[in-house]
PDB file of C-alpha atoms in Angstrom:
ATOM      1  CA  UNK A  11       4.399  10.288 -20.050  1.00 97.00           C
ATOM      2  CA  UNK A  12       5.104  12.144 -16.828  1.00 98.00           C
ATOM      3  CA  UNK A  13       7.239  10.318 -14.250  1.00 98.00           C
ATOM      4  CA  UNK A  14       7.008  11.261 -10.573  1.00 98.00           C
ATOM      5  CA  UNK A  15       9.448   9.736  -8.112  1.00 98.00           C
ATOM      6  CA  UNK A  16       8.276   9.572  -4.531  1.00 97.00           C
ATOM      7  CA  UNK A  17       4.861  10.098  -2.997  1.00 96.00           C
ATOM      8  CA  UNK A  18       5.965  13.423  -1.535  1.00 96.00           C
ATOM      9  CA  UNK A  19       6.545  14.716  -5.086  1.00 97.00           C
ATOM     10  CA  UNK A  20       3.065  13.850  -6.320  1.00 97.00           C
ATOM     11  CA  UNK A  21       1.147  17.131  -6.787  1.00 97.00           C
ATOM     12  CA  UNK A  22      -1.877  17.348  -4.484  1.00 93.00           C
ATOM     13  CA  UNK A  23      -3.893  19.164  -7.157  1.00 95.00           C
ATOM     14  CA  UNK A  24      -3.304  16.600  -9.933  1.00 96.00           C
ATOM     15  CA  UNK A  25      -6.949  15.547  -9.953  1.00 97.00           C
ATOM     16  CA  UNK A  26      -8.740  12.177  -9.865  1.00 98.00           C
ATOM     17  CA  UNK A  27      -7.170   9.093 -11.417  1.00 98.00           C
ATOM     18  CA  UNK A  28      -7.562   5.543 -12.630  1.00 98.00           C
ATOM     19  CA  UNK A  29      -4.621   3.673 -11.083  1.00 98.00           C
ATOM     20  CA  UNK A  30      -2.886   0.531 -12.358  1.00 98.00           C
ATOM     21  CA  UNK A  31      -1.020  -0.916  -9.386  1.00 98.00           C
ATOM     22  CA  UNK A  32       1.902  -3.328  -9.665  1.00 97.00           C
ATOM     23  CA  UNK A  33       5.636  -3.922  -9.964  1.00 97.00           C
ATOM     24  CA  UNK A  34       5.324  -4.595 -13.724  1.00 98.00           C
ATOM     25  CA  UNK A  35       8.729  -6.289 -14.052  1.00 96.00           C
ATOM     26  CA  UNK A  36       9.309  -6.657 -17.782  1.00 96.00           C
ATOM     27  CA  UNK A  37       5.918  -5.090 -18.615  1.00 98.00           C
ATOM     28  CA  UNK A  38       4.758  -8.374 -20.170  1.00 98.00           C
ATOM     29  CA  UNK A  39       1.445  -9.027 -21.894  1.00 98.00           C
ATOM     30  CA  UNK A  40      -0.358  -9.597 -18.593  1.00 98.00           C
ATOM     31  CA  UNK A  41       0.928  -6.290 -17.257  1.00 98.00           C
ATOM     32  CA  UNK A  42      -0.103  -4.572 -20.468  1.00 98.00           C
ATOM     33  CA  UNK A  43      -3.641  -5.840 -19.975  1.00 98.00           C
ATOM     34  CA  UNK A  44      -3.706  -4.241 -16.499  1.00 98.00           C
ATOM     35  CA  UNK A  45      -2.285  -0.960 -17.760  1.00 98.00           C
ATOM     36  CA  UNK A  46      -4.634  -0.943 -20.751  1.00 98.00           C
ATOM     37  CA  UNK A  47      -7.638  -1.413 -18.448  1.00 98.00           C
ATOM     38  CA  UNK A  48      -6.559   1.613 -16.400  1.00 98.00           C
ATOM     39  CA  UNK A  49      -6.206   3.675 -19.588  1.00 98.00           C
ATOM     40  CA  UNK A  50      -9.631   2.494 -20.766  1.00 98.00           C
ATOM     41  CA  UNK A  51     -11.309   3.245 -17.442  1.00 98.00           C
ATOM     42  CA  UNK A  52      -9.610   6.618 -17.199  1.00 98.00           C
ATOM     43  CA  UNK A  53     -10.919   7.634 -20.592  1.00 97.00           C
ATOM     44  CA  UNK A  54     -14.401   6.310 -19.881  1.00 98.00           C
ATOM     45  CA  UNK A  55     -14.849   8.218 -16.634  1.00 97.00           C
ATOM     46  CA  UNK A  56     -12.749  11.251 -17.557  1.00 98.00           C
ATOM     47  CA  UNK A  57      -9.835  10.867 -15.137  1.00 98.00           C
ATOM     48  CA  UNK A  58      -6.067  10.541 -15.603  1.00 98.00           C
ATOM     49  CA  UNK A  59      -4.702   7.007 -16.132  1.00 98.00           C
ATOM     50  CA  UNK A  60      -1.822   6.520 -13.700  1.00 98.00           C
ATOM     51  CA  UNK A  61       0.563   3.635 -13.052  1.00 98.00           C
ATOM     52  CA  UNK A  62       1.813   3.170  -9.501  1.00 98.00           C
ATOM     53  CA  UNK A  63       4.920   1.004  -9.384  1.00 98.00           C
ATOM     54  CA  UNK A  64       7.768   0.228  -6.995  1.00 97.00           C
ATOM     55  CA  UNK A  65      11.544   0.361  -7.039  1.00 96.00           C
ATOM     56  CA  UNK A  66      13.425  -1.674  -6.018  1.00 95.00           C
ATOM     57  CA  UNK A  67      11.523  -4.935  -6.426  1.00 94.00           C
ATOM     58  CA  UNK A  68       9.765  -5.635  -3.093  1.00 94.00           C
ATOM     59  CA  UNK A  69      11.637  -8.918  -2.626  1.00 93.00           C
ATOM     60  CA  UNK A  70      14.936  -7.019  -2.582  1.00 94.00           C
ATOM     61  CA  UNK A  71      13.732  -5.526   0.710  1.00 94.00           C
ATOM     62  CA  UNK A  72      11.620  -8.358   2.108  1.00 93.00           C
ATOM     63  CA  UNK A  73      13.676 -11.407   1.071  1.00 93.00           C
ATOM     64  CA  UNK A  74      16.922 -10.221  -0.507  1.00 94.00           C
ATOM     65  CA  UNK A  75      18.304 -13.754  -0.807  1.00 93.00           C
ATOM     66  CA  UNK A  76      15.324 -14.697  -2.988  1.00 91.00           C
ATOM     67  CA  UNK A  77      15.021 -11.468  -4.976  1.00 92.00           C
ATOM     68  CA  UNK A  78      14.939 -12.121  -8.729  1.00 91.00           C
ATOM     69  CA  UNK A  79      17.216 -10.457 -11.239  1.00 89.00           C
ATOM     70  CA  UNK A  80      14.981  -7.866 -12.928  1.00 92.00           C
ATOM     71  CA  UNK A  81      13.787  -8.558 -16.465  1.00 96.00           C
ATOM     72  CA  UNK A  82      13.930  -4.824 -17.145  1.00 94.00           C
ATOM     73  CA  UNK A  83      15.570  -1.994 -15.264  1.00 91.00           C
ATOM     74  CA  UNK A  84      13.498   0.948 -14.069  1.00 95.00           C
ATOM     75  CA  UNK A  85      14.142   3.165 -17.093  1.00 93.00           C
ATOM     76  CA  UNK A  86      13.143   0.382 -19.499  1.00 93.00           C
ATOM     77  CA  UNK A  87      10.065  -0.295 -17.400  1.00 96.00           C
ATOM     78  CA  UNK A  88       9.025   3.341 -17.544  1.00 97.00           C
ATOM     79  CA  UNK A  89       9.526   3.461 -21.311  1.00 95.00           C
ATOM     80  CA  UNK A  90       7.413   0.336 -21.808  1.00 96.00           C
ATOM     81  CA  UNK A  91       4.680   1.651 -19.500  1.00 98.00           C
ATOM     82  CA  UNK A  92       4.599   4.897 -21.487  1.00 98.00           C
ATOM     83  CA  UNK A  93       3.871   2.888 -24.647  1.00 96.00           C
ATOM     84  CA  UNK A  94       0.550   1.694 -23.162  1.00 98.00           C
ATOM     85  CA  UNK A  95      -1.047   5.154 -22.998  1.00 98.00           C
ATOM     86  CA  UNK A  96      -0.538   5.707 -19.267  1.00 98.00           C
ATOM     87  CA  UNK A  97      -0.174   9.457 -18.737  1.00 98.00           C
ATOM     88  CA  UNK A  98       1.625   9.510 -15.367  1.00 98.00           C
ATOM     89  CA  UNK A  99       3.715   6.932 -13.524  1.00 98.00           C
ATOM     90  CA  UNK A 100       4.386   7.274  -9.808  1.00 98.00           C
ATOM     91  CA  UNK A 101       7.493   5.379  -8.675  1.00 98.00           C
ATOM     92  CA  UNK A 102       7.329   4.555  -4.976  1.00 98.00           C
ATOM     93  CA  UNK A 103      10.560   3.675  -3.210  1.00 97.00           C
ATOM     94  CA  UNK A 104       9.900   0.257  -1.684  1.00 97.00           C
ATOM     95  CA  UNK A 105      11.294   0.504   1.823  1.00 96.00           C
ATOM     96  CA  UNK A 106      10.852  -1.359   5.085  1.00 95.00           C
ATOM     97  CA  UNK A 107       8.518   1.438   6.191  1.00 96.00           C
ATOM     98  CA  UNK A 108       6.306   1.028   3.129  1.00 96.00           C
ATOM     99  CA  UNK A 109       6.320  -2.755   3.571  1.00 95.00           C
ATOM    100  CA  UNK A 110       5.081  -2.276   7.152  1.00 97.00           C
ATOM    101  CA  UNK A 111       2.072  -0.207   6.078  1.00 97.00           C
ATOM    102  CA  UNK A 112      -1.223  -2.009   6.538  1.00 98.00           C
ATOM    103  CA  UNK A 113      -3.149  -2.762   3.367  1.00 98.00           C
ATOM    104  CA  UNK A 114      -6.072  -0.551   4.436  1.00 98.00           C
ATOM    105  CA  UNK A 115      -3.715   2.328   5.204  1.00 98.00           C
ATOM    106  CA  UNK A 116      -2.017   1.984   1.821  1.00 98.00           C
ATOM    107  CA  UNK A 117      -5.359   2.179   0.040  1.00 98.00           C
ATOM    108  CA  UNK A 118      -6.536   5.183   2.028  1.00 98.00           C
ATOM    109  CA  UNK A 119      -3.324   7.211   2.318  1.00 97.00           C
ATOM    110  CA  UNK A 120      -1.695   6.442  -1.043  1.00 98.00           C
ATOM    111  CA  UNK A 121      -4.433   5.495  -3.495  1.00 98.00           C
ATOM    112  CA  UNK A 122      -7.277   7.661  -2.195  1.00 98.00           C
ATOM    113  CA  UNK A 123      -5.852  10.624  -0.297  1.00 97.00           C
ATOM    114  CA  UNK A 124      -2.840  11.293  -2.544  1.00 97.00           C
ATOM    115  CA  UNK A 125      -3.699   9.786  -5.947  1.00 98.00           C
ATOM    116  CA  UNK A 126      -7.427  10.520  -5.656  1.00 98.00           C
ATOM    117  CA  UNK A 127      -8.163   7.149  -7.248  1.00 98.00           C
ATOM    118  CA  UNK A 128     -11.662   6.662  -8.607  1.00 98.00           C
ATOM    119  CA  UNK A 129     -10.695   3.383 -10.293  1.00 98.00           C
ATOM    120  CA  UNK A 130      -7.999   0.907  -9.234  1.00 98.00           C
ATOM    121  CA  UNK A 131      -6.832  -1.935 -11.469  1.00 98.00           C
ATOM    122  CA  UNK A 132      -4.744  -4.903 -10.301  1.00 98.00           C
ATOM    123  CA  UNK A 133      -3.825  -8.334 -11.573  1.00 98.00           C
ATOM    124  CA  UNK A 134      -5.512 -11.459 -10.243  1.00 97.00           C
ATOM    125  CA  UNK A 135      -2.520 -12.339  -8.028  1.00 96.00           C
ATOM    126  CA  UNK A 136      -1.491  -8.894  -6.800  1.00 96.00           C
ATOM    127  CA  UNK A 137      -0.665  -8.610  -3.090  1.00 96.00           C
ATOM    128  CA  UNK A 138       0.010  -5.459  -1.097  1.00 95.00           C
ATOM    129  CA  UNK A 139       0.315  -4.151   2.450  1.00 95.00           C
ATOM    130  CA  UNK A 140       1.954  -5.515   5.588  1.00 96.00           C
ATOM    131  CA  UNK A 141       2.462  -9.257   5.401  1.00 93.00           C
ATOM    132  CA  UNK A 142       1.006  -9.201   1.849  1.00 92.00           C
ATOM    133  CA  UNK A 143      -2.432  -9.298   3.470  1.00 94.00           C
ATOM    134  CA  UNK A 144      -3.955  -7.128   0.787  1.00 96.00           C
ATOM    135  CA  UNK A 145      -5.337  -9.050  -2.169  1.00 97.00           C
ATOM    136  CA  UNK A 146      -7.909  -8.406  -4.915  1.00 97.00           C
ATOM    137  CA  UNK A 147     -10.791  -9.507  -2.689  1.00 97.00           C
ATOM    138  CA  UNK A 148      -9.807  -7.044   0.036  1.00 98.00           C
ATOM    139  CA  UNK A 149      -9.327  -4.297  -2.542  1.00 98.00           C
ATOM    140  CA  UNK A 150     -12.837  -4.860  -3.905  1.00 98.00           C
ATOM    141  CA  UNK A 151     -14.298  -4.836  -0.392  1.00 98.00           C
ATOM    142  CA  UNK A 152     -12.500  -1.585   0.400  1.00 98.00           C
ATOM    143  CA  UNK A 153     -13.740  -0.132  -2.874  1.00 98.00           C
ATOM    144  CA  UNK A 154     -17.334  -0.820  -1.921  1.00 97.00           C
ATOM    145  CA  UNK A 155     -16.795   0.734   1.499  1.00 97.00           C
ATOM    146  CA  UNK A 156     -14.665   3.731   0.504  1.00 97.00           C
ATOM    147  CA  UNK A 157     -16.256   4.631  -2.809  1.00 97.00           C
ATOM    148  CA  UNK A 158     -13.911   3.589  -5.609  1.00 98.00           C
ATOM    149  CA  UNK A 159     -14.187   0.918  -8.304  1.00 98.00           C
ATOM    150  CA  UNK A 160     -11.743  -2.001  -8.069  1.00 98.00           C
ATOM    151  CA  UNK A 161     -11.052  -4.008 -11.213  1.00 98.00           C
ATOM    152  CA  UNK A 162      -9.256  -7.359 -11.178  1.00 98.00           C
ATOM    153  CA  UNK A 163      -7.699  -8.445 -14.467  1.00 98.00           C
ATOM    154  CA  UNK A 164      -7.787 -12.241 -14.927  1.00 98.00           C
ATOM    155  CA  UNK A 165      -4.721 -14.264 -15.930  1.00 97.00           C
ATOM    156  CA  UNK A 166      -3.631 -13.927 -19.539  1.00 97.00           C
ATOM    157  CA  UNK A 167      -2.583 -17.116 -21.288  1.00 96.00           C
ATOM    158  CA  UNK A 168      -0.372 -17.652 -24.315  1.00 95.00           C
ATOM    159  CA  UNK A 169      -0.017 -21.137 -25.793  1.00 90.00           C
ATOM    160  CA  UNK A 170      -2.044 -22.446 -22.868  1.00 94.00           C
ATOM    161  CA  UNK A 171       0.356 -21.035 -20.247  1.00 95.00           C
ATOM    162  CA  UNK A 172      -0.352 -18.173 -17.867  1.00 96.00           C
ATOM    163  CA  UNK A 173       2.007 -15.308 -18.637  1.00 98.00           C
ATOM    164  CA  UNK A 174       4.105 -14.363 -15.607  1.00 97.00           C
ATOM    165  CA  UNK A 175       7.404 -12.689 -14.831  1.00 96.00           C
ATOM    166  CA  UNK A 176       8.668 -15.909 -13.213  1.00 95.00           C
ATOM    167  CA  UNK A 177       7.774 -17.945 -16.305  1.00 96.00           C
ATOM    168  CA  UNK A 178       9.508 -15.436 -18.570  1.00 98.00           C
ATOM    169  CA  UNK A 179      12.552 -15.452 -16.316  1.00 97.00           C
ATOM    170  CA  UNK A 180      12.686 -19.275 -16.541  1.00 97.00           C
ATOM    171  CA  UNK A 181      12.440 -19.175 -20.350  1.00 98.00           C
ATOM    172  CA  UNK A 182      15.285 -16.671 -20.471  1.00 98.00           C
ATOM    173  CA  UNK A 183      17.433 -18.747 -18.115  1.00 97.00           C
ATOM    174  CA  UNK A 184      16.944 -21.662 -20.527  1.00 97.00           C
ATOM    175  CA  UNK A 185      18.039 -19.482 -23.439  1.00 97.00           C
ATOM    176  CA  UNK A 186      14.611 -19.519 -25.070  1.00 98.00           C
ATOM    177  CA  UNK A 187      14.492 -15.826 -25.937  1.00 97.00           C
ATOM    178  CA  UNK A 188      11.837 -16.415 -28.611  1.00 97.00           C
ATOM    179  CA  UNK A 189       9.360 -17.889 -26.115  1.00 97.00           C
ATOM    180  CA  UNK A 190      10.140 -15.104 -23.649  1.00 97.00           C
ATOM    181  CA  UNK A 191       9.473 -12.512 -26.357  1.00 97.00           C
ATOM    182  CA  UNK A 192       6.070 -14.043 -27.136  1.00 97.00           C
ATOM    183  CA  UNK A 193       5.091 -13.629 -23.477  1.00 97.00           C
ATOM    184  CA  UNK A 194       6.700 -10.223 -23.053  1.00 98.00           C
ATOM    185  CA  UNK A 195       5.237  -8.837 -26.252  1.00 97.00           C
ATOM    186  CA  UNK A 196       8.721  -7.507 -27.089  1.00 96.00           C
ATOM    187  CA  UNK A 197      12.270  -8.906 -27.204  1.00 96.00           C
ATOM    188  CA  UNK A 198      14.322  -9.309 -24.046  1.00 97.00           C
ATOM    189  CA  UNK A 199      16.756  -6.410 -24.069  1.00 96.00           C
ATOM    190  CA  UNK A 200      20.092  -5.680 -22.449  1.00 96.00           C
ATOM    191  CA  UNK A 201      21.016  -2.031 -21.952  1.00 94.00           C
ATOM    192  CA  UNK A 202      24.551  -0.839 -21.415  1.00 95.00           C
ATOM    193  CA  UNK A 203      27.389   1.527 -22.243  1.00 96.00           C
ATOM    194  CA  UNK A 204      29.940   0.625 -24.918  1.00 95.00           C
ATOM    195  CA  UNK A 205      33.470   0.578 -23.515  1.00 93.00           C
ATOM    196  CA  UNK A 206      36.862  -0.195 -24.972  1.00 84.00           C
ATOM    197  CA  UNK A 207      37.905  -3.834 -24.907  1.00 72.00           C
ATOM    198  CA  UNK A 208      41.053  -5.774 -25.713  1.00 65.00           C
ATOM    199  CA  UNK A 209      40.525  -5.407 -29.470  1.00 61.00           C
ATOM    200  CA  UNK A 210      40.523  -9.158 -30.119  1.00 64.00           C
ATOM    201  CA  UNK A 211      37.393  -8.977 -32.254  1.00 60.00           C
ATOM    202  CA  UNK A 212      39.038  -6.476 -34.584  1.00 60.00           C
ATOM    203  CA  UNK A 213      42.071  -8.729 -34.850  1.00 55.00           C
ATOM    204  CA  UNK A 214      39.829 -11.620 -35.836  1.00 66.00           C
ATOM    205  CA  UNK A 215      38.188  -9.532 -38.544  1.00 66.00           C
ATOM    206  CA  UNK A 216      34.959  -9.117 -36.603  1.00 83.00           C
ATOM    207  CA  UNK A 217      35.166  -5.919 -34.531  1.00 83.00           C
ATOM    208  CA  UNK A 218      32.865  -5.867 -31.533  1.00 88.00           C
ATOM    209  CA  UNK A 219      31.262  -3.322 -29.267  1.00 91.00           C
ATOM    210  CA  UNK A 220      31.943  -4.308 -25.671  1.00 94.00           C
ATOM    211  CA  UNK A 221      28.796  -3.519 -23.712  1.00 96.00           C
ATOM    212  CA  UNK A 222      28.733  -3.130 -19.943  1.00 95.00           C
ATOM    213  CA  UNK A 223      25.100  -4.029 -19.102  1.00 94.00           C
ATOM    214  CA  UNK A 224      23.170  -2.211 -16.401  1.00 91.00           C
ATOM    215  CA  UNK A 225      22.104  -5.532 -14.891  1.00 90.00           C
ATOM    216  CA  UNK A 226      23.286  -9.159 -15.069  1.00 92.00           C
ATOM    217  CA  UNK A 227      21.984 -10.993 -18.154  1.00 96.00           C
ATOM    218  CA  UNK A 228      19.221 -13.461 -17.395  1.00 97.00           C
ATOM    219  CA  UNK A 229      20.169 -15.597 -20.378  1.00 98.00           C
ATOM    220  CA  UNK A 230      22.865 -18.297 -20.387  1.00 97.00           C
ATOM    221  CA  UNK A 231      26.206 -17.792 -22.077  1.00 97.00           C
ATOM    222  CA  UNK A 232      26.149 -18.255 -25.812  1.00 97.00           C
ATOM    223  CA  UNK A 233      25.839 -16.535 -29.163  1.00 97.00           C
ATOM    224  CA  UNK A 234      22.654 -14.668 -30.081  1.00 97.00           C
ATOM    225  CA  UNK A 235      21.207 -13.078 -33.191  1.00 97.00           C
ATOM    226  CA  UNK A 236      20.153  -9.652 -32.040  1.00 97.00           C
ATOM    227  CA  UNK A 237      19.194  -6.116 -32.888  1.00 94.00           C
ATOM    228  CA  UNK A 238      21.291  -3.196 -31.711  1.00 94.00           C
ATOM    229  CA  UNK A 239      19.311  -0.036 -31.021  1.00 92.00           C
ATOM    230  CA  UNK A 240      20.632   3.462 -30.528  1.00 86.00           C
ATOM    231  CA  UNK A 241      18.867   6.707 -29.936  1.00 74.00           C
ATOM    232  CA  UNK A 242      17.546   8.580 -32.928  1.00 66.00           C
ATOM    233  CA  UNK A 243      15.876   5.424 -34.240  1.00 70.00           C
ATOM    234  CA  UNK A 244      19.102   3.751 -35.425  1.00 75.00           C
ATOM    235  CA  UNK A 245      18.740  -0.041 -35.548  1.00 85.00           C
ATOM    236  CA  UNK A 246      21.023  -2.706 -37.001  1.00 90.00           C
ATOM    237  CA  UNK A 247      21.297  -6.514 -36.896  1.00 93.00           C
ATOM    238  CA  UNK A 248      24.051  -7.879 -34.701  1.00 95.00           C
ATOM    239  CA  UNK A 249      25.674 -11.056 -33.436  1.00 96.00           C
ATOM    240  CA  UNK A 250      26.053 -10.930 -29.655  1.00 97.00           C
ATOM    241  CA  UNK A 251      28.365 -13.126 -27.618  1.00 96.00           C
ATOM    242  CA  UNK A 252      27.649 -13.412 -23.897  1.00 97.00           C
ATOM    243  CA  UNK A 253      30.359 -15.355 -22.153  1.00 95.00           C
ATOM    244  CA  UNK A 254      33.855 -15.612 -20.727  1.00 88.00           C
ATOM    245  CA  UNK A 255      35.882 -16.099 -23.955  1.00 80.00           C
ATOM    246  CA  UNK A 256      37.189 -19.564 -22.978  1.00 79.00           C
ATOM    247  CA  UNK A 257      39.405 -19.819 -26.082  1.00 75.00           C
ATOM    248  CA  UNK A 258      41.541 -17.062 -24.559  1.00 72.00           C
ATOM    249  CA  UNK A 259      41.465 -18.560 -21.057  1.00 71.00           C
ATOM    250  CA  UNK A 260      39.439 -15.723 -19.542  1.00 73.00           C
ATOM    251  CA  UNK A 261      36.825 -15.950 -16.788  1.00 69.00           C
ATOM    252  CA  UNK A 262      35.094 -12.537 -16.605  1.00 85.00           C
ATOM    253  CA  UNK A 263      31.641 -12.430 -18.176  1.00 91.00           C
ATOM    254  CA  UNK A 264      31.490 -10.008 -21.106  1.00 93.00           C
ATOM    255  CA  UNK A 265      28.843  -8.928 -23.600  1.00 96.00           C
ATOM    256  CA  UNK A 266      30.199  -8.295 -27.105  1.00 95.00           C
ATOM    257  CA  UNK A 267      28.195  -7.234 -30.145  1.00 95.00           C
ATOM    258  CA  UNK A 268      29.437  -7.519 -33.720  1.00 93.00           C
ATOM    259  CA  UNK A 269      27.157  -5.094 -35.542  1.00 92.00           C
ATOM    260  CA  UNK A 270      26.433  -6.021 -39.159  1.00 91.00           C
ATOM    261  CA  UNK A 271      26.589  -3.413 -41.908  1.00 81.00           C
ATOM    262  CA  UNK A 272      27.257  -0.555 -39.499  1.00 79.00           C
ATOM    263  CA  UNK A 273      30.016   2.026 -39.371  1.00 76.00           C
ATOM    264  CA  UNK A 274      30.373   4.567 -36.648  1.00 78.00           C
ATOM    265  CA  UNK A 275      31.913   5.213 -33.249  1.00 83.00           C
ATOM    266  CA  UNK A 276      29.889   3.614 -30.458  1.00 90.00           C
ATOM    267  CA  UNK A 277      32.343   4.194 -27.597  1.00 90.00           C
ATOM    268  CA  UNK A 278      30.686   5.804 -24.607  1.00 93.00           C
ATOM    269  CA  UNK A 279      27.203   5.460 -26.056  1.00 93.00           C
ATOM    270  CA  UNK A 280      24.312   3.689 -24.369  1.00 94.00           C
ATOM    271  CA  UNK A 281      22.938   0.936 -26.589  1.00 95.00           C
ATOM    272  CA  UNK A 282      20.148  -1.615 -26.337  1.00 95.00           C
ATOM    273  CA  UNK A 283      20.659  -5.202 -27.457  1.00 96.00           C
ATOM    274  CA  UNK A 284      17.373  -6.951 -28.235  1.00 96.00           C
ATOM    275  CA  UNK A 285      18.137 -10.690 -28.195  1.00 97.00           C
ATOM    276  CA  UNK A 286      16.041 -12.343 -30.893  1.00 97.00           C
ATOM    277  CA  UNK A 287      17.388 -15.911 -31.237  1.00 96.00           C
ATOM    278  CA  UNK A 288      20.026 -18.070 -29.571  1.00 97.00           C
ATOM    279  CA  UNK A 289      22.360 -19.443 -32.222  1.00 97.00           C
ATOM    280  CA  UNK A 290      24.551 -21.739 -30.129  1.00 97.00           C
ATOM    281  CA  UNK A 291      26.210 -22.304 -26.773  1.00 96.00           C
ATOM    282  CA  UNK A 292      29.575 -20.810 -25.890  1.00 93.00           C
ATOM    283  CA  UNK A 293      32.476 -23.214 -26.323  1.00 92.00           C
ATOM    284  CA  UNK A 294      36.262 -23.327 -26.351  1.00 90.00           C
ATOM    285  CA  UNK A 295      37.983 -23.655 -29.712  1.00 93.00           C
ATOM    286  CA  UNK A 296      41.344 -25.348 -30.271  1.00 90.00           C
ATOM    287  CA  UNK A 297      42.884 -22.285 -31.917  1.00 88.00           C
ATOM    288  CA  UNK A 298      42.127 -18.783 -33.154  1.00 86.00           C
ATOM    289  CA  UNK A 299      41.573 -19.930 -36.753  1.00 91.00           C
ATOM    290  CA  UNK A 300      38.836 -22.332 -35.645  1.00 91.00           C
ATOM    291  CA  UNK A 301      37.227 -19.508 -33.662  1.00 91.00           C
ATOM    292  CA  UNK A 302      37.418 -17.183 -36.685  1.00 91.00           C
ATOM    293  CA  UNK A 303      35.691 -19.777 -38.891  1.00 93.00           C
ATOM    294  CA  UNK A 304      32.940 -20.260 -36.317  1.00 94.00           C
ATOM    295  CA  UNK A 305      32.341 -16.529 -35.991  1.00 93.00           C
ATOM    296  CA  UNK A 306      32.014 -16.296 -39.784  1.00 93.00           C
ATOM    297  CA  UNK A 307      29.462 -19.118 -39.646  1.00 95.00           C
ATOM    298  CA  UNK A 308      27.594 -17.354 -36.821  1.00 94.00           C
ATOM    299  CA  UNK A 309      27.436 -14.143 -38.862  1.00 93.00           C
ATOM    300  CA  UNK A 310      26.138 -16.030 -41.899  1.00 93.00           C
ATOM    301  CA  UNK A 311      23.498 -17.784 -39.804  1.00 94.00           C
ATOM    302  CA  UNK A 312      22.433 -14.516 -38.190  1.00 93.00           C
ATOM    303  CA  UNK A 313      22.076 -12.926 -41.627  1.00 91.00           C
ATOM    304  CA  UNK A 314      19.984 -15.864 -42.783  1.00 91.00           C
ATOM    305  CA  UNK A 315      17.696 -15.827 -39.748  1.00 89.00           C
ATOM    306  CA  UNK A 316      17.360 -12.079 -39.452  1.00 85.00           C
ATOM    307  CA  UNK A 317      17.161 -11.219 -43.107  1.00 78.00           C
ATOM    308  CA  UNK A 318      13.389 -10.984 -42.955  1.00 42.00           C
ATOM    309  CA  UNK A 319      13.243  -9.624 -39.394  1.00 47.00           C
ATOM    310  CA  UNK A 320      11.363  -6.431 -38.628  1.00 43.00           C
ATOM    311  CA  UNK A 321      14.044  -4.056 -37.304  1.00 40.00           C
ATOM    312  CA  UNK A 322      11.746  -1.632 -35.531  1.00 38.00           C
ATOM    313  CA  UNK A 323      12.277  -0.593 -31.944  1.00 37.00           C
ATOM    314  CA  UNK A 324      10.853  -3.252 -29.570  1.00 38.00           C
TER     315      UNK A 324
END
């Protein structure tokens, strides 16, 4: 997939398109339905399927105090969008100037004049333009007037609940990573660089990779059965602790992964931790021996739960 950052970088001779428009935070099942419709329409009418997304999240500009922690960072989002068959993604910087653009002007100047959209696909609740005045009804009316087809994808439900980024975020905040994964269509993943830690895990007999995540975890502190993913298709089961290590009287949040059945130097490497199940809450132990016994039990439980897991890249 080709990624273009900034409207000024979009080539004027790229040709007509079918555009999926949205933030696509997490690229959940509802987003995938929107992106898949754009791919389908592009193939049917012989134009390029394009995703048009925004960074940062619009609320970071419009209402920074209410802006959500992203489910996925931009690079993850782009990778997940690429998996849907979209051929080009345009990343628009969401600025105060863009937010002030009228909905009609956005359609004409961005979607039609620059992207040459013949088809535009949005979700049922998508809003755009100054004051969020643009909605699917306005988009369809503009399509009839300006000569493009507007498609509105209805809500997608799983287990009787409409899939949404806010609902997924709530599930994650409750520690229910399995429910979040069912709505995302893939596990919730933390991405970060492995750095050197205090070496306590090695002293306990369970060496850990200390991961500095690119964004704050949305999940509560606790111990998780997980999958560690590296480049080159390397994947291994892991036990991940997200917390402040209260047994040692610390207060800084850390992410530590004890990788099962793996040998190799991870320092300085970027890894992905796909959280598959929450095993327990974080708690303080009376002494190091009690902590060591609990870690051994966590490893055994992770092996039991993940023994039949499919360790393919999410």
